[in-house]
PDB file of C-alpha atoms and ligand atoms in Angstrom:
ATOM      1  CA  UNK A   1     188.988 -97.885 -75.022  1.00  0.00           C
ATOM      2  CA  UNK A   2     185.165 -96.317 -75.740  1.00  0.00           C
ATOM      3  CA  UNK A   3     185.775 -92.783 -76.771  1.00  0.00           C
ATOM      4  CA  UNK A   4     182.965 -90.678 -74.966  1.00  0.00           C
ATOM      5  CA  UNK A   5     181.225 -90.222 -72.137  1.00  0.00           C
ATOM      6  CA  UNK A   6     183.080 -88.399 -70.139  1.00  0.00           C
ATOM      7  CA  UNK A   7     182.659 -86.809 -66.694  1.00  0.00           C
ATOM      8  CA  UNK A   8     184.278 -83.944 -64.218  1.00  0.00           C
ATOM      9  CA  UNK A   9     185.330 -85.322 -60.710  1.00  0.00           C
ATOM     10  CA  UNK A  10     187.218 -84.696 -57.917  1.00  0.00           C
ATOM     11  CA  UNK A  11     190.994 -85.356 -57.566  1.00  0.00           C
ATOM     12  CA  UNK A  12     192.842 -84.678 -54.068  1.00  0.00           C
ATOM     13  CA  UNK A  13     196.334 -85.003 -53.684  1.00  0.00           C
ATOM     14  CA  UNK A  14     199.573 -84.246 -52.085  1.00  0.00           C
ATOM     15  CA  UNK A  15     200.894 -80.157 -52.097  1.00  0.00           C
ATOM     16  CA  UNK A  16     204.097 -79.755 -51.515  1.00  0.00           C
ATOM     17  CA  UNK A  17     204.808 -76.189 -52.516  1.00  0.00           C
ATOM     18  CA  UNK A  18     202.962 -73.094 -52.146  1.00  0.00           C
ATOM     19  CA  UNK A  19     200.950 -73.345 -55.182  1.00  0.00           C
ATOM     20  CA  UNK A  20     197.671 -71.575 -55.193  1.00  0.00           C
ATOM     21  CA  UNK A  21     198.360 -69.897 -51.855  1.00  0.00           C
ATOM     22  CA  UNK A  22     197.676 -65.567 -52.162  1.00  0.00           C
ATOM     23  CA  UNK A  23     201.223 -63.973 -51.421  1.00  0.00           C
ATOM     24  CA  UNK A  24     200.812 -61.457 -48.438  1.00  0.00           C
ATOM     25  CA  UNK A  25     201.902 -57.970 -50.295  1.00  0.00           C
ATOM     26  CA  UNK A  26     199.406 -55.840 -51.394  1.00  0.00           C
ATOM     27  CA  UNK A  27     197.220 -56.772 -53.937  1.00  0.00           C
ATOM     28  CA  UNK A  28     197.898 -60.206 -53.089  1.00  0.00           C
ATOM     29  CA  UNK A  29     198.214 -61.880 -56.303  1.00  0.00           C
ATOM     30  CA  UNK A  30     198.306 -66.011 -56.213  1.00  0.00           C
ATOM     31  CA  UNK A  31     201.861 -67.804 -57.042  1.00  0.00           C
ATOM     32  CA  UNK A  32     200.450 -70.354 -59.850  1.00  0.00           C
ATOM     33  CA  UNK A  33     203.784 -71.708 -61.293  1.00  0.00           C
ATOM     34  CA  UNK A  34     204.346 -74.805 -60.821  1.00  0.00           C
ATOM     35  CA  UNK A  35     207.155 -75.562 -58.177  1.00  0.00           C
ATOM     36  CA  UNK A  36     209.302 -78.064 -61.355  1.00  0.00           C
ATOM     37  CA  UNK A  37     209.779 -80.540 -57.720  1.00  0.00           C
ATOM     38  CA  UNK A  38     209.019 -84.014 -58.192  1.00  0.00           C
ATOM     39  CA  UNK A  39     207.690 -84.530 -54.832  1.00  0.00           C
ATOM     40  CA  UNK A  40     205.009 -82.513 -55.580  1.00  0.00           C
ATOM     41  CA  UNK A  41     201.822 -84.855 -56.566  1.00  0.00           C
ATOM     42  CA  UNK A  42     200.148 -81.799 -57.360  1.00  0.00           C
ATOM     43  CA  UNK A  43     202.469 -79.232 -59.719  1.00  0.00           C
ATOM     44  CA  UNK A  44     203.638 -82.886 -61.180  1.00  0.00           C
ATOM     45  CA  UNK A  45     200.433 -83.675 -62.345  1.00  0.00           C
ATOM     46  CA  UNK A  46     199.911 -79.869 -63.942  1.00  0.00           C
ATOM     47  CA  UNK A  47     202.595 -79.999 -65.236  1.00  0.00           C
ATOM     48  CA  UNK A  48     202.445 -83.701 -67.101  1.00  0.00           C
ATOM     49  CA  UNK A  49     198.762 -84.761 -66.533  1.00  0.00           C
ATOM     50  CA  UNK A  50     197.882 -87.932 -64.686  1.00  0.00           C
ATOM     51  CA  UNK A  51     200.217 -90.975 -64.952  1.00  0.00           C
ATOM     52  CA  UNK A  52     198.824 -94.325 -63.493  1.00  0.00           C
ATOM     53  CA  UNK A  53     202.173 -95.531 -62.712  1.00  0.00           C
ATOM     54  CA  UNK A  54     202.613 -92.725 -60.276  1.00  0.00           C
ATOM     55  CA  UNK A  55     198.474 -93.367 -58.344  1.00  0.00           C
ATOM     56  CA  UNK A  56     199.073 -94.311 -54.457  1.00  0.00           C
ATOM     57  CA  UNK A  57     202.392 -92.137 -54.431  1.00  0.00           C
ATOM     58  CA  UNK A  58     201.329 -91.063 -51.063  1.00  0.00           C
ATOM     59  CA  UNK A  59     201.765 -94.666 -49.716  1.00  0.00           C
ATOM     60  CA  UNK A  60     198.373 -95.021 -48.516  1.00  0.00           C
ATOM     61  CA  UNK A  61     197.888 -99.038 -48.301  1.00  0.00           C
ATOM     62  CA  UNK A  62     194.109 -99.027 -48.627  1.00  0.00           C
ATOM     63  CA  UNK A  63     193.572 -99.356 -53.126  1.00  0.00           C
ATOM     64  CA  UNK A  64     190.115-100.972 -52.990  1.00  0.00           C
ATOM     65  CA  UNK A  65     190.103-100.815 -56.800  1.00  0.00           C
ATOM     66  CA  UNK A  66     193.959-101.472 -58.151  1.00  0.00           C
ATOM     67  CA  UNK A  67     196.372 -99.508 -59.170  1.00  0.00           C
ATOM     68  CA  UNK A  68     194.457 -96.650 -61.101  1.00  0.00           C
ATOM     69  CA  UNK A  69     193.756 -92.620 -60.941  1.00  0.00           C
ATOM     70  CA  UNK A  70     191.102 -91.757 -58.315  1.00  0.00           C
ATOM     71  CA  UNK A  71     188.279 -89.575 -58.781  1.00  0.00           C
ATOM     72  CA  UNK A  72     185.062 -88.702 -56.968  1.00  0.00           C
ATOM     73  CA  UNK A  73     182.057 -86.504 -58.038  1.00  0.00           C
ATOM     74  CA  UNK A  74     181.950 -85.812 -53.784  1.00  0.00           C
ATOM     75  CA  UNK A  75     184.157 -83.001 -53.309  1.00  0.00           C
ATOM     76  CA  UNK A  76     185.136 -83.687 -49.633  1.00  0.00           C
ATOM     77  CA  UNK A  77     185.693 -87.543 -50.680  1.00  0.00           C
ATOM     78  CA  UNK A  78     188.771 -85.491 -52.857  1.00  0.00           C
ATOM     79  CA  UNK A  79     189.115 -82.900 -49.745  1.00  0.00           C
ATOM     80  CA  UNK A  80     190.090 -86.083 -47.244  1.00  0.00           C
ATOM     81  CA  UNK A  81     193.892 -86.608 -50.138  1.00  0.00           C
ATOM     82  CA  UNK A  82     194.442 -82.829 -50.290  1.00  0.00           C
ATOM     83  CA  UNK A  83     197.283 -82.639 -48.226  1.00  0.00           C
ATOM     84  CA  UNK A  84     199.591 -79.579 -47.934  1.00  0.00           C
ATOM     85  CA  UNK A  85     202.825 -80.774 -47.163  1.00  0.00           C
ATOM     86  CA  UNK A  86     204.455 -76.799 -46.275  1.00  0.00           C
ATOM     87  CA  UNK A  87     202.457 -74.600 -43.842  1.00  0.00           C
ATOM     88  CA  UNK A  88     199.945 -72.798 -45.862  1.00  0.00           C
ATOM     89  CA  UNK A  89     196.539 -70.874 -44.802  1.00  0.00           C
ATOM     90  CA  UNK A  90     194.608 -72.669 -47.870  1.00  0.00           C
ATOM     91  CA  UNK A  91     194.513 -76.518 -49.757  1.00  0.00           C
ATOM     92  CA  UNK A  92     194.130 -77.616 -53.370  1.00  0.00           C
ATOM     93  CA  UNK A  93     192.264 -80.032 -55.880  1.00  0.00           C
ATOM     94  CA  UNK A  94     191.826 -80.744 -58.887  1.00  0.00           C
ATOM     95  CA  UNK A  95     188.791 -80.410 -60.852  1.00  0.00           C
ATOM     96  CA  UNK A  96     189.387 -83.177 -63.925  1.00  0.00           C
ATOM     97  CA  UNK A  97     187.923 -84.251 -67.152  1.00  0.00           C
ATOM     98  CA  UNK A  98     187.675 -88.042 -66.924  1.00  0.00           C
ATOM     99  CA  UNK A  99     186.973 -90.296 -69.650  1.00  0.00           C
ATOM    100  CA  UNK A 100     184.489 -93.073 -68.200  1.00  0.00           C
ATOM    101  CA  UNK A 101     184.201 -95.427 -71.446  1.00  0.00           C
ATOM    102  CA  UNK A 102     182.209 -98.619 -70.354  1.00  0.00           C
ATOM    103  CA  UNK A 103     182.470 -98.252 -66.464  1.00  0.00           C
ATOM    104  CA  UNK A 104     181.686-101.198 -64.125  1.00  0.00           C
ATOM    105  CA  UNK A 105     179.606-100.862 -61.220  1.00  0.00           C
ATOM    106  CA  UNK A 106     180.568-101.685 -57.673  1.00  0.00           C
ATOM    107  CA  UNK A 107     179.114-100.458 -54.563  1.00  0.00           C
ATOM    108  CA  UNK A 108     181.338-103.187 -52.643  1.00  0.00           C
ATOM    109  CA  UNK A 109     185.334-103.020 -51.982  1.00  0.00           C
ATOM    110  CA  UNK A 110     186.578-105.405 -55.320  1.00  0.00           C
ATOM    111  CA  UNK A 111     190.489-105.866 -54.435  1.00  0.00           C
ATOM    112  CA  UNK A 112     190.556-105.990 -58.193  1.00  0.00           C
ATOM    113  CA  UNK A 113     193.409-105.084 -60.238  1.00  0.00           C
ATOM    114  CA  UNK A 114     191.938-103.252 -63.165  1.00  0.00           C
ATOM    115  CA  UNK A 115     188.340-103.241 -64.456  1.00  0.00           C
ATOM    116  CA  UNK A 116     186.583-106.616 -66.063  1.00  0.00           C
ATOM    117  CA  UNK A 117     187.358-107.356 -69.122  1.00  0.00           C
ATOM    118  CA  UNK A 118     184.919-105.427 -71.524  1.00  0.00           C
ATOM    119  CA  UNK A 119     185.383-102.307 -69.370  1.00  0.00           C
ATOM    120  CA  UNK A 120     186.907 -99.296 -68.992  1.00  0.00           C
ATOM    121  CA  UNK A 121     187.108 -98.027 -65.636  1.00  0.00           C
ATOM    122  CA  UNK A 122     185.217 -98.920 -62.385  1.00  0.00           C
ATOM    123  CA  UNK A 123     182.448 -97.039 -61.172  1.00  0.00           C
ATOM    124  CA  UNK A 124     182.108 -96.992 -57.317  1.00  0.00           C
ATOM    125  CA  UNK A 125     178.710 -96.841 -55.753  1.00  0.00           C
ATOM    126  CA  UNK A 126     177.877 -95.203 -52.289  1.00  0.00           C
ATOM    127  CA  UNK A 127     175.671 -98.195 -50.190  1.00  0.00           C
ATOM    128  CA  UNK A 128     177.162-101.129 -49.633  1.00  0.00           C
ATOM    129  CA  UNK A 129     180.625-100.810 -48.170  1.00  0.00           C
ATOM    130  CA  UNK A 130     181.215 -97.474 -50.092  1.00  0.00           C
ATOM    131  CA  UNK A 131     180.580 -94.629 -48.007  1.00  0.00           C
ATOM    132  CA  UNK A 132     181.181 -91.956 -50.977  1.00  0.00           C
ATOM    133  CA  UNK A 133     181.350 -92.848 -55.177  1.00  0.00           C
ATOM    134  CA  UNK A 134     184.570 -92.923 -56.922  1.00  0.00           C
ATOM    135  CA  UNK A 135     185.163 -93.378 -60.364  1.00  0.00           C
ATOM    136  CA  UNK A 136     188.648 -95.543 -61.300  1.00  0.00           C
ATOM    137  CA  UNK A 137     190.360 -95.060 -64.150  1.00  0.00           C
ATOM    138  CA  UNK A 138     193.450 -97.470 -65.673  1.00  0.00           C
ATOM    139  CA  UNK A 139     195.392 -95.227 -68.420  1.00  0.00           C
ATOM    140  CA  UNK A 140     197.092 -91.994 -68.469  1.00  0.00           C
ATOM    141  CA  UNK A 141     195.141 -91.014 -71.719  1.00  0.00           C
ATOM    142  CA  UNK A 142     191.387 -90.917 -69.717  1.00  0.00           C
ATOM    143  CA  UNK A 143     191.612 -88.591 -67.402  1.00  0.00           C
ATOM    144  CA  UNK A 144     193.637 -84.523 -68.094  1.00  0.00           C
ATOM    145  CA  UNK A 145     193.170 -81.911 -64.893  1.00  0.00           C
ATOM    146  CA  UNK A 146     191.186 -79.510 -65.829  1.00  0.00           C
ATOM    147  CA  UNK A 147     191.359 -76.994 -62.622  1.00  0.00           C
ATOM    148  CA  UNK A 148     193.375 -76.122 -59.678  1.00  0.00           C
ATOM    149  CA  UNK A 149     190.732 -75.007 -57.082  1.00  0.00           C
ATOM    150  CA  UNK A 150     192.510 -73.451 -54.297  1.00  0.00           C
ATOM    151  CA  UNK A 151     190.138 -73.075 -50.899  1.00  0.00           C
ATOM    152  CA  UNK A 152     190.248 -72.559 -46.835  1.00  0.00           C
TER     153      UNK A 152
HETATM  154 ZN1   ZN B 201     204.826 -78.066 -56.432  1.00  0.00          ZN
END
């Protein structure tokens, strides 16, 4: 993998706990401890970073660029995947540092399982069959969570 070419990208995933929520009591400190549940994808990422073998754990069938870790520069795209599995007034998503290396550009659903030979990642560009940009990496060490964003 080529070093460098680092980008910041959004990643939405399921939150099975209330991490990031404000407590009801004054002065409303936020809950900032990982729940430790293996079925909480958000906390698993916060605890031990992203893992390709855990990607697509939501069970969604549509995975246009294969088994990788999907991110986007469009926060509303990541919001589509930022689901709260428990009642909450908030949603949460991650801002991650992603090492693009040499990115293969595509504007179409490629139905690929890995980047073409000589490339490290896939850059899905909006237009063609893609509504939003995507950046897909296929190695655990190509991406790290850097910020937890809590929003309504
Ligand atoms: Zn959790």
